[in-house]
Amino acid sequence: MKWLNDKGSRIIVPFKRWMTRRKAAVLLMMAVLLLLFLFCLPKRLFNSPTSFVIEDRDGVLLGASIAADGQWRFPYNASVPDKFKQCIIAFEDKRFEHHPGVDMLAFGRAIKQNLSAGHVTSGGSTISMQVIRLATHHHRNFWNKLLEMVMALRLELTRNKNEVLALYASNAPFGSNVVGLDAASWRYFGRSPDKLSWGEMAALAVLPNSPSLVHPGKNRSVLLKKRNQLLDKLRAKGVIDKSTADLSKLEPMPDKPVPLPQYAPHLLARFVSDHKNDPQTNTRLTTTIKANLQQQVTDIIQRHHMVLQANHINNIAAIVLDVETGAALAYAGNIYHSNDPLMESSVDVIDAPRSPGSTLKPLMYAAMLHDGLILPQSLVPDIPTQIAGYHPENFDLGYDGAVPASKALARSLNVPAVKLLQKFKYERFYDFLKKTGITTLKQPADYYGLSLILGGGENSLWELTGTYADMARVLNHYKKYDGQYDPADYHAPVYAPVVYQKPELERTGLLDAGSIYYTLEAMEEVMRPGEEMLWQQFGSTQRVAWKTGTSFGFRDGWAIGITPKYVVGVWVGNTSGEGRPNLTGINTAAPAMFEIFRLLPVSREWFEKPIGEMVKIKVCHQSGFRAGEYCDNPDEMYVPQSGLRSPVCPYHQLVHLDRNKQYQVNSDCLAPDQIINQNWFVLPPSMEYYYKPKNYQYKTLPPFKPGCAEADKAQPLELIYPKDGAKVYIPLEADESRGRIICNAAHRQAGTKVFWSLDDTFVGTTKDFHQLSINPAPGSHKLTLVDGDGNTVRINFTVLDKDK
């Protein structure tokens, strides 16, 4: 016994050890199998490239591009129409709602059918298993089928039935190069899946099982038969009634693929380009666009293009922004003639830097009001001007002598704009534009100089309309924010919905509401193309503050309009940069802009005057400056608070006259009790020269009484052109002879003679109309003017040599 016990112990102990190891091995294997099961699915089931798809704010398809691998494959869509769900379950997997990913009944039946037939006639795959096969691209064999079953079980552990169905609908093949229900619906029927009929949906539901059936030919009858059988199944299940099934069978089968909508091709291209900066984001985008408005705006620019094309103007773009959000409601980056490469219609002009013409003038006007450098009606010189070799001219080549700043903006006068920028400093204006969000000025400020205000820089329609919307937004928010400002109100436009943060308000802003209000008031005064001056009297006419721009060489025409709710911008020109006669903002872009405004809801409410940001002061009636001691009958008006530090009127002075007010006098020639003191509005001679013919109420100063000393009087003589230090180029005439310079001067007293000398050599005399032509040789010269009273003006100028 002892021997037996010892022997049994020797046997039992190793056996127990072996059993323990076996259990451990089994447990380890089970753990490994469990881990393999848990991690048998990749993080992302599908990694195939998808089409870029853009939709309007309500989900209407605006456009799509083919995927990088040449397939029409829309991004994953979690929403599956109920019709497709009913059709695909009835056709592919009738117990889909109840099995855990594998239908053992269907699998057993498939094995039995295959054994009976001697070859594969049925796969027994569930929709979940088909998702796995689509994701892994497994070849069909027994072992892969087992692997698909395991992975399908794993899939349904973490995905609900709707998610599995959505994965299938988004990745199933539908024939040709069409993948996924969304793409198939648009390619075969030209509509979204939720708009398909039972017959159309049934036809699509049978395709993934046999995608080649979609091709025209003998297979069409097979496809028709399968569709009708599915409709009979749906009827038998009570999903549809008999009449619906019968009518659905009469519906035509899908034919060759139809083209997808191209409502916003340039916005689609922009989305594709922007996506490169963030490739992890979805290639489907719900935009801020309104599809109906987009189509209407596209039709408008197409109609205008047909007219413009007669003048060889090939391109036009338009954009509509919502003021409150900065969201693009319509984005027509160009006409779209993809079959005509000469049109270059693929270029998105909305985002292309172009010369903005005069469209920056409202920003400078607002900035100068904000800084107190001008008041709304302050007179600005409008005379021939040459600054460091730069010689700006008005569009009509004329001059007003002096013009209120608001009128200069409304009329888009160039010389006053340059004069204002000279006062504001172009470096400062350059920095101001950067703060508003302008990013297209790639060169330093000195590169542009004073030409910046006349279109010497580069701007895009996208950023300019956005900046105009910023101004309107700040003004709209003034009351909402109780007189405070949100720096975030200055932001670029958007074409996708954005969630804005709670505003962090400040006491002051980049531009105050009062300055913006007066800027928009000035912009509203512009006469509209094709309308009478008193358009405001027509109650049905929408109020619009607007500005046009024309670039040098007639290359770009701009028009941008603002209302409290919308901003509309239009650009016209050639993407090649070719200029054309009459290609001006007022002639080409403005008519299209106003036609677009007529599409938009008319708001009867205009911008509210921000009285809280204004002060009432006395303003000189004639000059528009803050009234000084010599201003008669000043006007009281509200101005931005910064107007308190604006300059006092420099053009009113106290003059001394005799009792008949025929002469100026002083105490040297007349007793003090016989002198009448009177306030007088006096402009410098060069401004007076151009101002007086256009302002009949302007009165020139009387001459000094003979015998009276004139030491205290202002210089009555002024040289208008050339200015001191000017560099002048004299072109050749048509006959190759040397041309001449036309010199121009102004004298305050009519009938006075002026004697002209060039380099101390007498060259002529003028009276009343002081203009003289001279022909100096290349090099430095001195020009001297003397009137009959000995008043003298001397300047130096240089004539450039054309051969150097």
PDB file of N, CA, C and O in Angstrom, residues 582-612:
ATOM      1  N   ASN A 582     -14.247 102.201 -70.884  1.00  0.00           N
ATOM      2  CA  ASN A 582     -15.513 102.278 -70.124  1.00  0.00           C
ATOM      3  C   ASN A 582     -15.667 101.159 -69.090  1.00  0.00           C
ATOM      4  O   ASN A 582     -16.765 100.945 -68.584  1.00  0.00           O
ATOM      5  N   LEU A 583     -14.590 100.458 -68.778  1.00  0.00           N
ATOM      6  CA  LEU A 583     -14.668  99.458 -67.719  1.00  0.00           C
ATOM      7  C   LEU A 583     -14.509 100.198 -66.387  1.00  0.00           C
ATOM      8  O   LEU A 583     -13.426 100.279 -65.808  1.00  0.00           O
ATOM      9  N   THR A 584     -15.605 100.779 -65.942  1.00  0.00           N
ATOM     10  CA  THR A 584     -15.611 101.520 -64.680  1.00  0.00           C
ATOM     11  C   THR A 584     -16.594 100.862 -63.722  1.00  0.00           C
ATOM     12  O   THR A 584     -17.511 100.146 -64.134  1.00  0.00           O
ATOM     13  N   GLY A 585     -16.386 101.129 -62.454  1.00  0.00           N
ATOM     14  CA  GLY A 585     -17.272 100.559 -61.454  1.00  0.00           C
ATOM     15  C   GLY A 585     -18.708 100.998 -61.639  1.00  0.00           C
ATOM     16  O   GLY A 585     -19.638 100.193 -61.518  1.00  0.00           O
ATOM     17  N   ILE A 586     -18.920 102.279 -61.958  1.00  0.00           N
ATOM     18  CA  ILE A 586     -20.278 102.814 -62.074  1.00  0.00           C
ATOM     19  C   ILE A 586     -20.988 102.246 -63.301  1.00  0.00           C
ATOM     20  O   ILE A 586     -22.200 102.024 -63.276  1.00  0.00           O
ATOM     21  N   ASN A 587     -20.255 101.972 -64.370  1.00  0.00           N
ATOM     22  CA  ASN A 587     -20.877 101.498 -65.604  1.00  0.00           C
ATOM     23  C   ASN A 587     -21.084  99.988 -65.632  1.00  0.00           C
ATOM     24  O   ASN A 587     -22.040  99.504 -66.246  1.00  0.00           O
ATOM     25  N   THR A 588     -20.200  99.243 -65.005  1.00  0.00           N
ATOM     26  CA  THR A 588     -20.232  97.787 -65.165  1.00  0.00           C
ATOM     27  C   THR A 588     -20.671  97.044 -63.911  1.00  0.00           C
ATOM     28  O   THR A 588     -21.479  96.118 -63.984  1.00  0.00           O
ATOM     29  N   ALA A 589     -20.118  97.421 -62.749  1.00  0.00           N
ATOM     30  CA  ALA A 589     -20.385  96.655 -61.530  1.00  0.00           C
ATOM     31  C   ALA A 589     -21.632  97.132 -60.794  1.00  0.00           C
ATOM     32  O   ALA A 589     -22.392  96.322 -60.254  1.00  0.00           O
ATOM     33  N   ALA A 590     -21.849  98.460 -60.753  1.00  0.00           N
ATOM     34  CA  ALA A 590     -22.968  98.996 -59.972  1.00  0.00           C
ATOM     35  C   ALA A 590     -24.333  98.498 -60.449  1.00  0.00           C
ATOM     36  O   ALA A 590     -25.181  98.147 -59.618  1.00  0.00           O
ATOM     37  N   PRO A 591     -24.611  98.453 -61.760  1.00  0.00           N
ATOM     38  CA  PRO A 591     -25.937  97.955 -62.171  1.00  0.00           C
ATOM     39  C   PRO A 591     -26.201  96.527 -61.685  1.00  0.00           C
ATOM     40  O   PRO A 591     -27.314  96.213 -61.248  1.00  0.00           O
ATOM     41  N   ALA A 592     -25.200  95.662 -61.752  1.00  0.00           N
ATOM     42  CA  ALA A 592     -25.382  94.293 -61.270  1.00  0.00           C
ATOM     43  C   ALA A 592     -25.586  94.273 -59.757  1.00  0.00           C
ATOM     44  O   ALA A 592     -26.404  93.505 -59.240  1.00  0.00           O
ATOM     45  N   MET A 593     -24.850  95.120 -59.045  1.00  0.00           N
ATOM     46  CA  MET A 593     -24.988  95.163 -57.589  1.00  0.00           C
ATOM     47  C   MET A 593     -26.407  95.547 -57.182  1.00  0.00           C
ATOM     48  O   MET A 593     -27.008  94.902 -56.313  1.00  0.00           O
ATOM     49  N   PHE A 594     -26.965  96.583 -57.806  1.00  0.00           N
ATOM     50  CA  PHE A 594     -28.315  97.013 -57.435  1.00  0.00           C
ATOM     51  C   PHE A 594     -29.364  95.976 -57.842  1.00  0.00           C
ATOM     52  O   PHE A 594     -30.391  95.823 -57.177  1.00  0.00           O
ATOM     53  N   GLU A 595     -29.100  95.255 -58.922  1.00  0.00           N
ATOM     54  CA  GLU A 595     -30.037  94.198 -59.304  1.00  0.00           C
ATOM     55  C   GLU A 595     -30.034  93.078 -58.263  1.00  0.00           C
ATOM     56  O   GLU A 595     -31.078  92.496 -57.951  1.00  0.00           O
ATOM     57  N   ILE A 596     -28.859  92.790 -57.712  1.00  0.00           N
ATOM     58  CA  ILE A 596     -28.781  91.785 -56.646  1.00  0.00           C
ATOM     59  C   ILE A 596     -29.498  92.280 -55.396  1.00  0.00           C
ATOM     60  O   ILE A 596     -30.209  91.516 -54.730  1.00  0.00           O
ATOM     61  N   PHE A 597     -29.346  93.554 -55.071  1.00  0.00           N
ATOM     62  CA  PHE A 597     -30.042  94.100 -53.904  1.00  0.00           C
ATOM     63  C   PHE A 597     -31.553  93.962 -54.041  1.00  0.00           C
ATOM     64  O   PHE A 597     -32.266  93.789 -53.048  1.00  0.00           O
ATOM     65  N   ARG A 598     -32.037  94.032 -55.266  1.00  0.00           N
ATOM     66  CA  ARG A 598     -33.480  93.894 -55.466  1.00  0.00           C
ATOM     67  C   ARG A 598     -33.969  92.477 -55.160  1.00  0.00           C
ATOM     68  O   ARG A 598     -35.174  92.259 -54.992  1.00  0.00           O
ATOM     69  N   LEU A 599     -33.061  91.513 -55.097  1.00  0.00           N
ATOM     70  CA  LEU A 599     -33.432  90.156 -54.707  1.00  0.00           C
ATOM     71  C   LEU A 599     -33.625  90.027 -53.200  1.00  0.00           C
ATOM     72  O   LEU A 599     -34.320  89.125 -52.730  1.00  0.00           O
ATOM     73  N   LEU A 600     -32.984  90.917 -52.447  1.00  0.00           N
ATOM     74  CA  LEU A 600     -32.923  90.785 -50.993  1.00  0.00           C
ATOM     75  C   LEU A 600     -34.117  91.462 -50.337  1.00  0.00           C
ATOM     76  O   LEU A 600     -34.657  92.437 -50.871  1.00  0.00           O
ATOM     77  N   PRO A 601     -34.523  90.973 -49.177  1.00  0.00           N
ATOM     78  CA  PRO A 601     -35.633  91.622 -48.459  1.00  0.00           C
ATOM     79  C   PRO A 601     -35.318  93.080 -48.167  1.00  0.00           C
ATOM     80  O   PRO A 601     -34.208  93.417 -47.752  1.00  0.00           O
ATOM     81  N   VAL A 602     -36.294  93.943 -48.417  1.00  0.00           N
ATOM     82  CA  VAL A 602     -36.102  95.384 -48.198  1.00  0.00           C
ATOM     83  C   VAL A 602     -36.341  95.695 -46.725  1.00  0.00           C
ATOM     84  O   VAL A 602     -37.394  95.396 -46.177  1.00  0.00           O
ATOM     85  N   SER A 603     -35.342  96.286 -46.101  1.00  0.00           N
ATOM     86  CA  SER A 603     -35.471  96.689 -44.703  1.00  0.00           C
ATOM     87  C   SER A 603     -35.844  98.167 -44.648  1.00  0.00           C
ATOM     88  O   SER A 603     -35.153  99.016 -45.206  1.00  0.00           O
ATOM     89  N   ARG A 604     -36.958  98.465 -44.010  1.00  0.00           N
ATOM     90  CA  ARG A 604     -37.386  99.862 -43.892  1.00  0.00           C
ATOM     91  C   ARG A 604     -36.578 100.623 -42.845  1.00  0.00           C
ATOM     92  O   ARG A 604     -36.627 101.829 -42.768  1.00  0.00           O
ATOM     93  N   GLU A 605     -35.868  99.868 -42.015  1.00  0.00           N
ATOM     94  CA  GLU A 605     -35.085 100.507 -40.965  1.00  0.00           C
ATOM     95  C   GLU A 605     -33.673 100.779 -41.460  1.00  0.00           C
ATOM     96  O   GLU A 605     -33.029  99.919 -42.034  1.00  0.00           O
ATOM     97  N   TRP A 606     -33.222 102.005 -41.234  1.00  0.00           N
ATOM     98  CA  TRP A 606     -31.862 102.381 -41.595  1.00  0.00           C
ATOM     99  C   TRP A 606     -31.009 102.352 -40.331  1.00  0.00           C
ATOM    100  O   TRP A 606     -31.491 102.120 -39.238  1.00  0.00           O
ATOM    101  N   PHE A 607     -29.728 102.549 -40.477  1.00  0.00           N
ATOM    102  CA  PHE A 607     -28.841 102.573 -39.321  1.00  0.00           C
ATOM    103  C   PHE A 607     -29.276 103.669 -38.346  1.00  0.00           C
ATOM    104  O   PHE A 607     -29.518 104.805 -38.746  1.00  0.00           O
ATOM    105  N   GLU A 608     -29.365 103.306 -37.078  1.00  0.00           N
ATOM    106  CA  GLU A 608     -29.771 104.266 -36.056  1.00  0.00           C
ATOM    107  C   GLU A 608     -28.611 105.206 -35.737  1.00  0.00           C
ATOM    108  O   GLU A 608     -27.466 104.770 -35.579  1.00  0.00           O
ATOM    109  N   LYS A 609     -28.928 106.486 -35.651  1.00  0.00           N
ATOM    110  CA  LYS A 609     -27.890 107.474 -35.365  1.00  0.00           C
ATOM    111  C   LYS A 609     -27.389 107.301 -33.938  1.00  0.00           C
ATOM    112  O   LYS A 609     -28.171 107.382 -32.981  1.00  0.00           O
ATOM    113  N   PRO A 610     -26.087 107.049 -33.743  1.00  0.00           N
ATOM    114  CA  PRO A 610     -25.558 106.787 -32.389  1.00  0.00           C
ATOM    115  C   PRO A 610     -25.309 108.088 -31.623  1.00  0.00           C
ATOM    116  O   PRO A 610     -24.161 108.507 -31.443  1.00  0.00           O
ATOM    117  N   ILE A 611     -26.370 108.718 -31.170  1.00  0.00           N
ATOM    118  CA  ILE A 611     -26.259 110.014 -30.493  1.00  0.00           C
ATOM    119  C   ILE A 611     -25.321 109.927 -29.293  1.00  0.00           C
ATOM    120  O   ILE A 611     -24.584 110.875 -28.984  1.00  0.00           O
ATOM    121  N   GLY A 612     -25.319 108.785 -28.618  1.00  0.00           N
ATOM    122  CA  GLY A 612     -24.472 108.652 -27.440  1.00  0.00           C
ATOM    123  C   GLY A 612     -22.994 108.750 -27.748  1.00  0.00           C
ATOM    124  O   GLY A 612     -22.177 108.957 -26.845  1.00  0.00           O
TER     125      GLY A 612
END
